[in-house]
Coordinates of C-alpha atoms (C1' of nucleotides) in Angstrom, one line a residue:
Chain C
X1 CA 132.5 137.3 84.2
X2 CA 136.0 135.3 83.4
X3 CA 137.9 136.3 80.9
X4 CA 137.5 134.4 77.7
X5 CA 141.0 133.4 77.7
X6 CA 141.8 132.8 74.0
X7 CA 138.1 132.6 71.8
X8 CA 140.0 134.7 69.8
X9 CA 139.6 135.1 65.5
X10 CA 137.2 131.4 65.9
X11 CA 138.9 130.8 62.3
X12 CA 142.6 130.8 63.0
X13 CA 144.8 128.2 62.4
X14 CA 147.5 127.2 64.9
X15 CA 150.6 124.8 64.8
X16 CA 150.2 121.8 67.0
X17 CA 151.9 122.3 69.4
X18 CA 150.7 126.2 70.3
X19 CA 147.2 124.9 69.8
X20 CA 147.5 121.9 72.3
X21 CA 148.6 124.4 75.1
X22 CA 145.6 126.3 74.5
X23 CA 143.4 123.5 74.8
X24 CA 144.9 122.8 78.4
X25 CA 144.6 126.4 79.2
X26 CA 140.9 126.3 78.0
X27 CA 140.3 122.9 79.5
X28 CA 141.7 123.7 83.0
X29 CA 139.4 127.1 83.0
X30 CA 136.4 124.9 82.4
X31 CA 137.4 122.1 85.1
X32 CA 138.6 124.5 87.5
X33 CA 134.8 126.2 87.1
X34 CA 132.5 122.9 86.6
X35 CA 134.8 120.3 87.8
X36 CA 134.8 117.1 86.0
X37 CA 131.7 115.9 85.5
X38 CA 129.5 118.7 84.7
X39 CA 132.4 120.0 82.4
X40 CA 131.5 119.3 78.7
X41 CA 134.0 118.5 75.7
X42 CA 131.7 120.9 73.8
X43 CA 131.7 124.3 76.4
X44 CA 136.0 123.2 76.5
X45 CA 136.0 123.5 72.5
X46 CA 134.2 126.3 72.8
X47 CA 136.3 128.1 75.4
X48 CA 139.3 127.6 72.6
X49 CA 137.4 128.9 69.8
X50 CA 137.5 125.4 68.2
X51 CA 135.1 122.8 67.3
X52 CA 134.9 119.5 69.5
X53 CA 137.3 117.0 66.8
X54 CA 140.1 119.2 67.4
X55 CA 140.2 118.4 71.3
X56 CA 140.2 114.5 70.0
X57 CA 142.8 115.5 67.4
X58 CA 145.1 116.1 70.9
X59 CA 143.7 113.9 73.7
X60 CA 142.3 110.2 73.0
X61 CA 139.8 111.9 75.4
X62 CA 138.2 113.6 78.6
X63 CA 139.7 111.6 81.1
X64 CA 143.3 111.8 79.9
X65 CA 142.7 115.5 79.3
X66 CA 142.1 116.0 82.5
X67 CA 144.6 113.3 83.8
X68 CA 147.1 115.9 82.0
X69 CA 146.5 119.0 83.9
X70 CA 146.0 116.8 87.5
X71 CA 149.7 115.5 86.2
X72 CA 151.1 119.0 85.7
X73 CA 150.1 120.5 88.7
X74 CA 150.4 118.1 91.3
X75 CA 154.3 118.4 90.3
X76 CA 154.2 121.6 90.5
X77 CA 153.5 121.5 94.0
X78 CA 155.6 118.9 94.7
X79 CA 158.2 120.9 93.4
X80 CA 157.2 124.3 95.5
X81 CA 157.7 122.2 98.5
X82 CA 160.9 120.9 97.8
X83 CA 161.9 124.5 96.9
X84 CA 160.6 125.8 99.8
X85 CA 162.1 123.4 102.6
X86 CA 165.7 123.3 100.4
X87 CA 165.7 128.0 100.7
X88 CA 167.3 127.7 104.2
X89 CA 168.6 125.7 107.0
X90 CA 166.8 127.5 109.6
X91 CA 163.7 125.3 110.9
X92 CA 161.8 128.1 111.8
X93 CA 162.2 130.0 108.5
X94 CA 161.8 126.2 106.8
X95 CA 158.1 126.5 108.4
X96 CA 157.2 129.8 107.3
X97 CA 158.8 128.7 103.4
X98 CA 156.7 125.7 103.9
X99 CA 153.5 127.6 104.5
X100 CA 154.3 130.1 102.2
X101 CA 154.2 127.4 99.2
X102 CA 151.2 126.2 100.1
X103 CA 149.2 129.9 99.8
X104 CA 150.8 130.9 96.8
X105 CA 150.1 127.5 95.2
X106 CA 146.4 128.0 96.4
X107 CA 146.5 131.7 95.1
X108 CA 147.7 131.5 92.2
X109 CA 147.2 129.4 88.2
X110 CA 144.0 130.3 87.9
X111 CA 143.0 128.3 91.0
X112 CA 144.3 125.0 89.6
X113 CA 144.6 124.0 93.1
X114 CA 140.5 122.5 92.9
X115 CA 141.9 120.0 90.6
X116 CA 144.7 119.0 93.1
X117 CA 142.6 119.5 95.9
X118 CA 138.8 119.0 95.7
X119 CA 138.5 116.6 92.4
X120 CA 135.4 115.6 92.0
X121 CA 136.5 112.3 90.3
X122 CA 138.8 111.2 92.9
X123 CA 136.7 107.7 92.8
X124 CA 138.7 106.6 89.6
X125 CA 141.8 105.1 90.9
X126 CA 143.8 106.2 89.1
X127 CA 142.7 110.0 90.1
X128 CA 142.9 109.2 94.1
X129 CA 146.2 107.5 93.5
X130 CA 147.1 110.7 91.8
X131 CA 145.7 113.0 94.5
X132 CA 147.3 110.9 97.6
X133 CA 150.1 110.4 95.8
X134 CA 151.1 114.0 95.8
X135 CA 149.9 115.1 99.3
X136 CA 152.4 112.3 100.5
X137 CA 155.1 113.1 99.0
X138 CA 154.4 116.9 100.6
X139 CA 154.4 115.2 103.7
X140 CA 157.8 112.8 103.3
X141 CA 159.5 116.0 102.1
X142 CA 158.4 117.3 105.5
X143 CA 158.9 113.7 107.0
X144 CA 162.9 114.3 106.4
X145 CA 163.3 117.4 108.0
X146 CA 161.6 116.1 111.1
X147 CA 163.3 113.4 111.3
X148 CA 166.5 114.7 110.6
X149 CA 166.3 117.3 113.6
X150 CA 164.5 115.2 116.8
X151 CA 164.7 111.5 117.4
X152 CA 161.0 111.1 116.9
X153 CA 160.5 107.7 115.2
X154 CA 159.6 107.3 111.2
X155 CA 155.9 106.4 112.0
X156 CA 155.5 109.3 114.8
X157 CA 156.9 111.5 112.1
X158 CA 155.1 110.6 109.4
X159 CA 151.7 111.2 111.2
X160 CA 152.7 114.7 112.4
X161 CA 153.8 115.3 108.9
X162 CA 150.5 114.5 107.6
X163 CA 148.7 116.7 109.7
X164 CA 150.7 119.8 109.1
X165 CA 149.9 119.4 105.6
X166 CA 146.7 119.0 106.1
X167 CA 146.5 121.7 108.6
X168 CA 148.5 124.0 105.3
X169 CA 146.4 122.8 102.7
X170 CA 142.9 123.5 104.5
X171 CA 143.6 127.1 105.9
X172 CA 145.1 128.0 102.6
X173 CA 141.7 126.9 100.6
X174 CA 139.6 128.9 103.4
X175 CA 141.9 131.6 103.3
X176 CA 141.3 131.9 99.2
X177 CA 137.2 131.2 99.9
X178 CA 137.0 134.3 102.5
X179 CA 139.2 136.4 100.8
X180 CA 140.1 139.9 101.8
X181 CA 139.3 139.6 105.8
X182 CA 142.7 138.8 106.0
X183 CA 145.9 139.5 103.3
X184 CA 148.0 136.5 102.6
X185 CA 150.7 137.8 104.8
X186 CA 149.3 137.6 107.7
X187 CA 147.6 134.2 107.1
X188 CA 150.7 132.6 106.5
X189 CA 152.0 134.1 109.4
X190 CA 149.6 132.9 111.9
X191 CA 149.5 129.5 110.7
X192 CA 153.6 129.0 110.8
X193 CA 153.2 130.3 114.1
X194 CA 151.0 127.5 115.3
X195 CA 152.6 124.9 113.4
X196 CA 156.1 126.1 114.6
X197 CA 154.7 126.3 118.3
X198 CA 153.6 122.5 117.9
X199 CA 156.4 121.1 116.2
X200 CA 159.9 122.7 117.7
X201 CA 161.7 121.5 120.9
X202 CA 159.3 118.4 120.3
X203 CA 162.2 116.1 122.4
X204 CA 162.1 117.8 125.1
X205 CA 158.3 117.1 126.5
X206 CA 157.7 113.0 126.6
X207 CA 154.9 113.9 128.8
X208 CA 155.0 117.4 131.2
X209 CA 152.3 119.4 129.3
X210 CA 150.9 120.7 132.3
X211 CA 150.3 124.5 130.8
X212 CA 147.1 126.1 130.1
X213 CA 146.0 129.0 128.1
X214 CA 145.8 131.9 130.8
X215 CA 147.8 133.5 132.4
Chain A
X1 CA 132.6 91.4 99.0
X2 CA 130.7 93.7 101.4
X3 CA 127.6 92.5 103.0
X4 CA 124.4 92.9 101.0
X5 CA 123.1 94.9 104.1
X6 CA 119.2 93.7 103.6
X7 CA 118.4 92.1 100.3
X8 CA 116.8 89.9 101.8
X9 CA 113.8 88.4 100.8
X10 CA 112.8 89.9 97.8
X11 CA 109.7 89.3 98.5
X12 CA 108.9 90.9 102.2
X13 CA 106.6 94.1 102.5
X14 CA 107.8 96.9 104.8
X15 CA 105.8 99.8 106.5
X16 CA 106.5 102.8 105.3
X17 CA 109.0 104.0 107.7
X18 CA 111.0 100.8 107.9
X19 CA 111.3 100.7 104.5
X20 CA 112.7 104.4 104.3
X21 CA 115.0 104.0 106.9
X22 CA 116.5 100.8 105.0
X23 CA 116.8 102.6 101.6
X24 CA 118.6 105.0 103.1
X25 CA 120.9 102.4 104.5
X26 CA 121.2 100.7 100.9
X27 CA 122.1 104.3 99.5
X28 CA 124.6 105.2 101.9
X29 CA 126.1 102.0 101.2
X30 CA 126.3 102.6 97.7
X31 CA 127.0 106.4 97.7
X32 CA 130.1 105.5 100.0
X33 CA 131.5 102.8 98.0
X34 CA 131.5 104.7 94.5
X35 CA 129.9 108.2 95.0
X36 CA 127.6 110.5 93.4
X37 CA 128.3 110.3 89.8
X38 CA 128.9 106.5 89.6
X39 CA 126.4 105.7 92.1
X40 CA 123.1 104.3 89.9
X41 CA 119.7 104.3 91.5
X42 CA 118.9 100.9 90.3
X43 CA 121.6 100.1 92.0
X44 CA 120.6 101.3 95.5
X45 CA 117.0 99.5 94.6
X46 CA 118.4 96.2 93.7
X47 CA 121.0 96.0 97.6
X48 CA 117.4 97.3 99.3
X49 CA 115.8 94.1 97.4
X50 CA 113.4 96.5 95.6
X51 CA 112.6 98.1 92.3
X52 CA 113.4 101.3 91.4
X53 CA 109.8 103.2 91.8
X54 CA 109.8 102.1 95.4
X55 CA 112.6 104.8 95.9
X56 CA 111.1 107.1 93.6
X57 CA 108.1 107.0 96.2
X58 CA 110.0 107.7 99.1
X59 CA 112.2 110.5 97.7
X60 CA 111.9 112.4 95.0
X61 CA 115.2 112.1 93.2
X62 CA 118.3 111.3 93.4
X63 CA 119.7 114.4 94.5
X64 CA 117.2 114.4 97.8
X65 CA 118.1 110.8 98.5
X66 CA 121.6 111.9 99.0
X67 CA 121.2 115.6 100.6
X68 CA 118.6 113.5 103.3
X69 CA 121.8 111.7 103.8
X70 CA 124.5 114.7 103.8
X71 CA 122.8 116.1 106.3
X72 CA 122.2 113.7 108.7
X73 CA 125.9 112.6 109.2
X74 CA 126.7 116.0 109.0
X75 CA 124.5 117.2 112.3
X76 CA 126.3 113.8 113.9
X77 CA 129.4 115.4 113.2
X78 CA 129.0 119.3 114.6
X79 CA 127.3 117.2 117.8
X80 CA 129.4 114.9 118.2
X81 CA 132.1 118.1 118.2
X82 CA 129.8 119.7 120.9
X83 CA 129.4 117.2 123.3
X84 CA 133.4 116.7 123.2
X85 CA 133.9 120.4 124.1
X86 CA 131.6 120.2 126.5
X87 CA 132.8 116.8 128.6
X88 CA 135.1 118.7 130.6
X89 CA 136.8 122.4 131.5
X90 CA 140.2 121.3 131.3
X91 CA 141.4 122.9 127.8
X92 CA 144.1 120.0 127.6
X93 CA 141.5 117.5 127.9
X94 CA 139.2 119.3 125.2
X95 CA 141.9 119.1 123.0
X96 CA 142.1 115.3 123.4
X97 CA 138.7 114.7 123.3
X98 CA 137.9 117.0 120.5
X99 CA 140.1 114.9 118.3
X100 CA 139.0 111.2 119.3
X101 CA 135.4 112.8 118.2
X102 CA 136.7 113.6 114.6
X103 CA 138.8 109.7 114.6
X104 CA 135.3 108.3 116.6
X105 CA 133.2 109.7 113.6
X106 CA 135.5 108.6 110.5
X107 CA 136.1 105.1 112.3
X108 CA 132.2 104.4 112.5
X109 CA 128.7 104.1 110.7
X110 CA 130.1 102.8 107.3
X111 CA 132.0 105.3 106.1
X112 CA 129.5 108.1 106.2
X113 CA 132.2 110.5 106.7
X114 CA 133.0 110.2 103.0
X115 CA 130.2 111.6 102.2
X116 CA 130.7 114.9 104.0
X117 CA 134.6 115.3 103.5
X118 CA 135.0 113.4 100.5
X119 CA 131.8 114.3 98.0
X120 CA 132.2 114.7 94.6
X121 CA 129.2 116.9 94.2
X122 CA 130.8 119.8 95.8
X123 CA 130.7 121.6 92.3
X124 CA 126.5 121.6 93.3
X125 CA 126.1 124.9 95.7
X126 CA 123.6 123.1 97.6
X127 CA 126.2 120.6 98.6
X128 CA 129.4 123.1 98.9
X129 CA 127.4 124.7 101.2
X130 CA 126.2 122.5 103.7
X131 CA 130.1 120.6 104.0
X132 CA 131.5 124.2 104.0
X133 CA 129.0 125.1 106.7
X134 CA 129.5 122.2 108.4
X135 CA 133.1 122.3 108.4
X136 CA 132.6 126.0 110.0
X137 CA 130.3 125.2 112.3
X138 CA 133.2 122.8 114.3
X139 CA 135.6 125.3 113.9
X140 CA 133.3 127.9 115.5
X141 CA 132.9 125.7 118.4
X142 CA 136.5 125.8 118.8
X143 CA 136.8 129.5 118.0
X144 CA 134.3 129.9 120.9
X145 CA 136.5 128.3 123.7
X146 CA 140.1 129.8 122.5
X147 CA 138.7 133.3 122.4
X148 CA 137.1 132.2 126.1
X149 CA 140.6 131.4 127.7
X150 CA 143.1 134.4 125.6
X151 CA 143.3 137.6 124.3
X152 CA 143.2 136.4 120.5
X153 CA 141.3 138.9 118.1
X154 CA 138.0 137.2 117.3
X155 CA 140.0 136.8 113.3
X156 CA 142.6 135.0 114.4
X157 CA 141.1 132.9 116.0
X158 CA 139.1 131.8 113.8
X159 CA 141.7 131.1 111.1
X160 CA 143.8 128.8 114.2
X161 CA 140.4 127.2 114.8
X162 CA 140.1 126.1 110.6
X163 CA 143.7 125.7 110.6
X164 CA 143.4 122.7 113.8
X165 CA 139.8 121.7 112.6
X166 CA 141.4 120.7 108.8
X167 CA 144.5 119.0 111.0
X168 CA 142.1 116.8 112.7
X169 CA 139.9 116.2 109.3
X170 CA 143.3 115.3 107.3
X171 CA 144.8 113.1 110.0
X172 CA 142.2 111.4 110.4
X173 CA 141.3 110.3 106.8
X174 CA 144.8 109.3 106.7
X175 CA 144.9 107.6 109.9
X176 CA 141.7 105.4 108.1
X177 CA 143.2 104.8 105.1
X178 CA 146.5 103.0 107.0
X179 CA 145.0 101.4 109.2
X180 CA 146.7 98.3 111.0
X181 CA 150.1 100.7 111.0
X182 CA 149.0 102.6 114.5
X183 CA 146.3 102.0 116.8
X184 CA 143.8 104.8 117.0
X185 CA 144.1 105.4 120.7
X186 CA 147.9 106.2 119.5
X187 CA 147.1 108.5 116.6
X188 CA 144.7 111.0 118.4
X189 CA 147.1 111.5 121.1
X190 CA 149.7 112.3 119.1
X191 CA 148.0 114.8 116.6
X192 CA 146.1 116.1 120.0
X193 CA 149.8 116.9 121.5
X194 CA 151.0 118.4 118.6
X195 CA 147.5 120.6 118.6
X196 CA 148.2 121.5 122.1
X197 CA 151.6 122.7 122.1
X198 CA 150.9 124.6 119.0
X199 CA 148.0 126.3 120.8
X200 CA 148.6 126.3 124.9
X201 CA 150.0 129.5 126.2
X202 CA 149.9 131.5 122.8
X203 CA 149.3 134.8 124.7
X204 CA 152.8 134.3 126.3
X205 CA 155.0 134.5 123.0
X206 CA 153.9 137.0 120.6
X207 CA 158.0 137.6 119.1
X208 CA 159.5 135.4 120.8
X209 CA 160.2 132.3 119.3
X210 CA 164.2 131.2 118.6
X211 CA 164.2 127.6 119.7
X212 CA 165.4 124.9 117.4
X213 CA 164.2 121.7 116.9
X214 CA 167.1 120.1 118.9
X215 CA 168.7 120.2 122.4
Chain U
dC1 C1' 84.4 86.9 101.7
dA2 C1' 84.5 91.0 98.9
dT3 C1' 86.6 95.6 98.7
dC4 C1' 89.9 99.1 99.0
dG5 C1' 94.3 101.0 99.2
dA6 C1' 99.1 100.7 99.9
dA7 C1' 103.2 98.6 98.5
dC8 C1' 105.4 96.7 94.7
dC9 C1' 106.6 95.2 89.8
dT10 C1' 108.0 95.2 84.5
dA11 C1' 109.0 97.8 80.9
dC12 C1' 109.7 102.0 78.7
dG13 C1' 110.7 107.3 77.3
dC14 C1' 114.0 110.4 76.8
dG15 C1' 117.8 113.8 77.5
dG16 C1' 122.4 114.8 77.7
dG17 C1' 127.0 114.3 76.6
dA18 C1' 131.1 111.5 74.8
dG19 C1' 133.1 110.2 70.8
dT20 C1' 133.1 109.7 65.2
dA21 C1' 132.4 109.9 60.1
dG22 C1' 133.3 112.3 56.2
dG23 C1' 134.1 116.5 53.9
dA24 C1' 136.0 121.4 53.4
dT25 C1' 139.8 124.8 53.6
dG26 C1' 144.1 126.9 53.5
dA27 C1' 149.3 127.1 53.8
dG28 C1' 153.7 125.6 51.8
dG29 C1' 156.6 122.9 48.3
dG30 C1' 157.5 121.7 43.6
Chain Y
dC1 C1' 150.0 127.6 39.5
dC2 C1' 148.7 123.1 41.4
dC3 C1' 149.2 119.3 44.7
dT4 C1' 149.5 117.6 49.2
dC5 C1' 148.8 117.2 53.8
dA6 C1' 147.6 118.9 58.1
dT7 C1' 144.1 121.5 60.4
dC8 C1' 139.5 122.3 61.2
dC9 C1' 134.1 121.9 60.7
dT10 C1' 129.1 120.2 60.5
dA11 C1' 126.3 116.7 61.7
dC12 C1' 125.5 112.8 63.2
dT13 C1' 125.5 107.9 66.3
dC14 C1' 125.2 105.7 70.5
dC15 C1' 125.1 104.6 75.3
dC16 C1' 123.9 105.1 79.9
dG17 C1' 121.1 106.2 83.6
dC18 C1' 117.3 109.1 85.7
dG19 C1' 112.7 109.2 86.1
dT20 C1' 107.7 107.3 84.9
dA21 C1' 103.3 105.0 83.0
dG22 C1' 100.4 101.5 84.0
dG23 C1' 99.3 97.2 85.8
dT24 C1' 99.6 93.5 89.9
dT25 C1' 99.6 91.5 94.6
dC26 C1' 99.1 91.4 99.3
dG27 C1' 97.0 92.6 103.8
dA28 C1' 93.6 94.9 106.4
dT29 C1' 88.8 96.2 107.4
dG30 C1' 83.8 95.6 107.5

DNA sequence: CATCGAACCTACGCGGGAGTAGGATGAGGG
DNA sequence: CCCTCATCCTACTCCCGCGTAGGTTCGATG
């Protein structure tokens, strides 16, 4: 099915640091695949063409492996954000950026979004902290902009901040699950749209919303 | 800390249908407060003021303990959903009232709603696939009324409807989680504006969309 | 008041998986 | 060529928590 990644020659010998990187690659495969719990040290070992003392050689153990990879990739999409609402001045086109970093996070590293997104361990604190952490700061870089643009007030921003990142993160992780109905593109597209519809010229209705679909 | 919800009197017998009905209040209680993994049956036994056998007795394992409860709070959900779309005609109102159902249902019963947006036994199919299905099942109730009242392709609309669905879900949560910062009544109505201007009158613009955020 | 069955208990088996002890092996420096 | 140290392995221990065997008490029924 997956590629093995690296059970490559089970009897060569690797400097520390090399083999430590392919321990997180190995690790995150099985995570990504079992999630936490019903991931074994064993099956990780395994996966790296190593036997189990090796992994505790690197990582005092499972929780802090895992803590590792959580670590790395909830920057790393932190830092997409940032990227994506700092490539133009343009709301609109910040929107679409916005969205855009979302789907390609979900698409792409080998799906390491799951351990971002859908953690099956999110009861230890310090994993939910983790978790919440991150999807905040998404939303405070979002926050900013908002705020920057329209005289909605911090709290009123905040919660509509929250919910477009919600709304980006959830249609991106169906989008991946039902794959092929629709290309990325497109995806992106529609959502922006909505999100963009919502958001802009905000100020200017207090309370005449008096449209309806038709017509 | 929390209430012991019924331990009392160790010593009471129940019929059998009373007694089911309060284990399955002892388990939610304790599937809620630490989840699947970390959730012990002798646990559940001892906050139902019973031994562990008695469970074993009514359910057959741990696993049916909790689906019996996955899919109970799950059907409140999807109904709960359908009787909101259903209270009125006026798509402005839906809107509103299809979000105070999703705040309504993660504000009550104990925190249920953890156990179908926030389980960490996803990884098991039998569990991915009712929450997943569950999770469709309100968006297809939206799907139904948008593709009702405009032109959207049937696709399209779906992906809106998973898009607003996942906006209400994350909002939501959050809104929980900080409580005491904004009253709910104020929440929903802001997240249900944003909604609607995001989705009212979509036939109207299909290119044409140059407003800014201010003026 | 004896009998029967349902509800309940204490005390245990046992499997699975994290983490470890102690030894082998191979690459580089003297 | 040999010594040293880091890398790696086999083969365990140990704990935790699900599920169960077998016996006990209470209430209802004739």
């Amino acid at each position: 099915m997956t590629a093995p990644s690296d059970a490559r020659a089970r009897g060569t010998r690797l400097p520390r640091v090399r083999r430590r990187r392919q321990l997180l690659a190995a690790a995150q495969e099985v995570f990504v695949a079992r999630g936490y719990h019903a991931a074994a040290m064993d099956e990780i070992a395994d996966r790296a063409g190593v036997s189990k003392p090796v992994l505790y050689q690197h990582f005092p153990g499972k929780l802090e492996l895992y803590l590792a990879l959580l670590e790395e990739h909830s920057e790393a999409l932190v830092e997409k954000q940032r990227e994506a609402l700092e490539s133009t001045d343009d709301n609109r086109q910040r929107v679409t950026a916005s969205f855009q970093a979302y789907f390609d996070f979900v698409a792409g590293d080998g799906e390491a979004f799951r351990l971002v997104f859908e953690s099956d361990l999110r009861n230890l604190p310090a994993v939910r902290e983790k978790s919440e952490q991150t999807f905040q700061r998404c939303a405070e870089l979002i926050g900013k902009v908002i705020r920057q643009d329209t005289s909605i007030s911090d709290e009123e921003a905040h919660l509509l901040s929250i919910a477009l990142v919600g709304m980006a993160e959830t249609s991106a992780r169906y989008w991946l699950n039902n794959h092929g109905s629709v290309p990325q593109n497109a995806a992106e597209q529609l959502v922006a749209r909505l999100a963009w519809r919502g958001i802009s010229g905000w100020d200017l209705t207090r309370s005449s919303e008096e449209a309806e679909f038709e017509d």
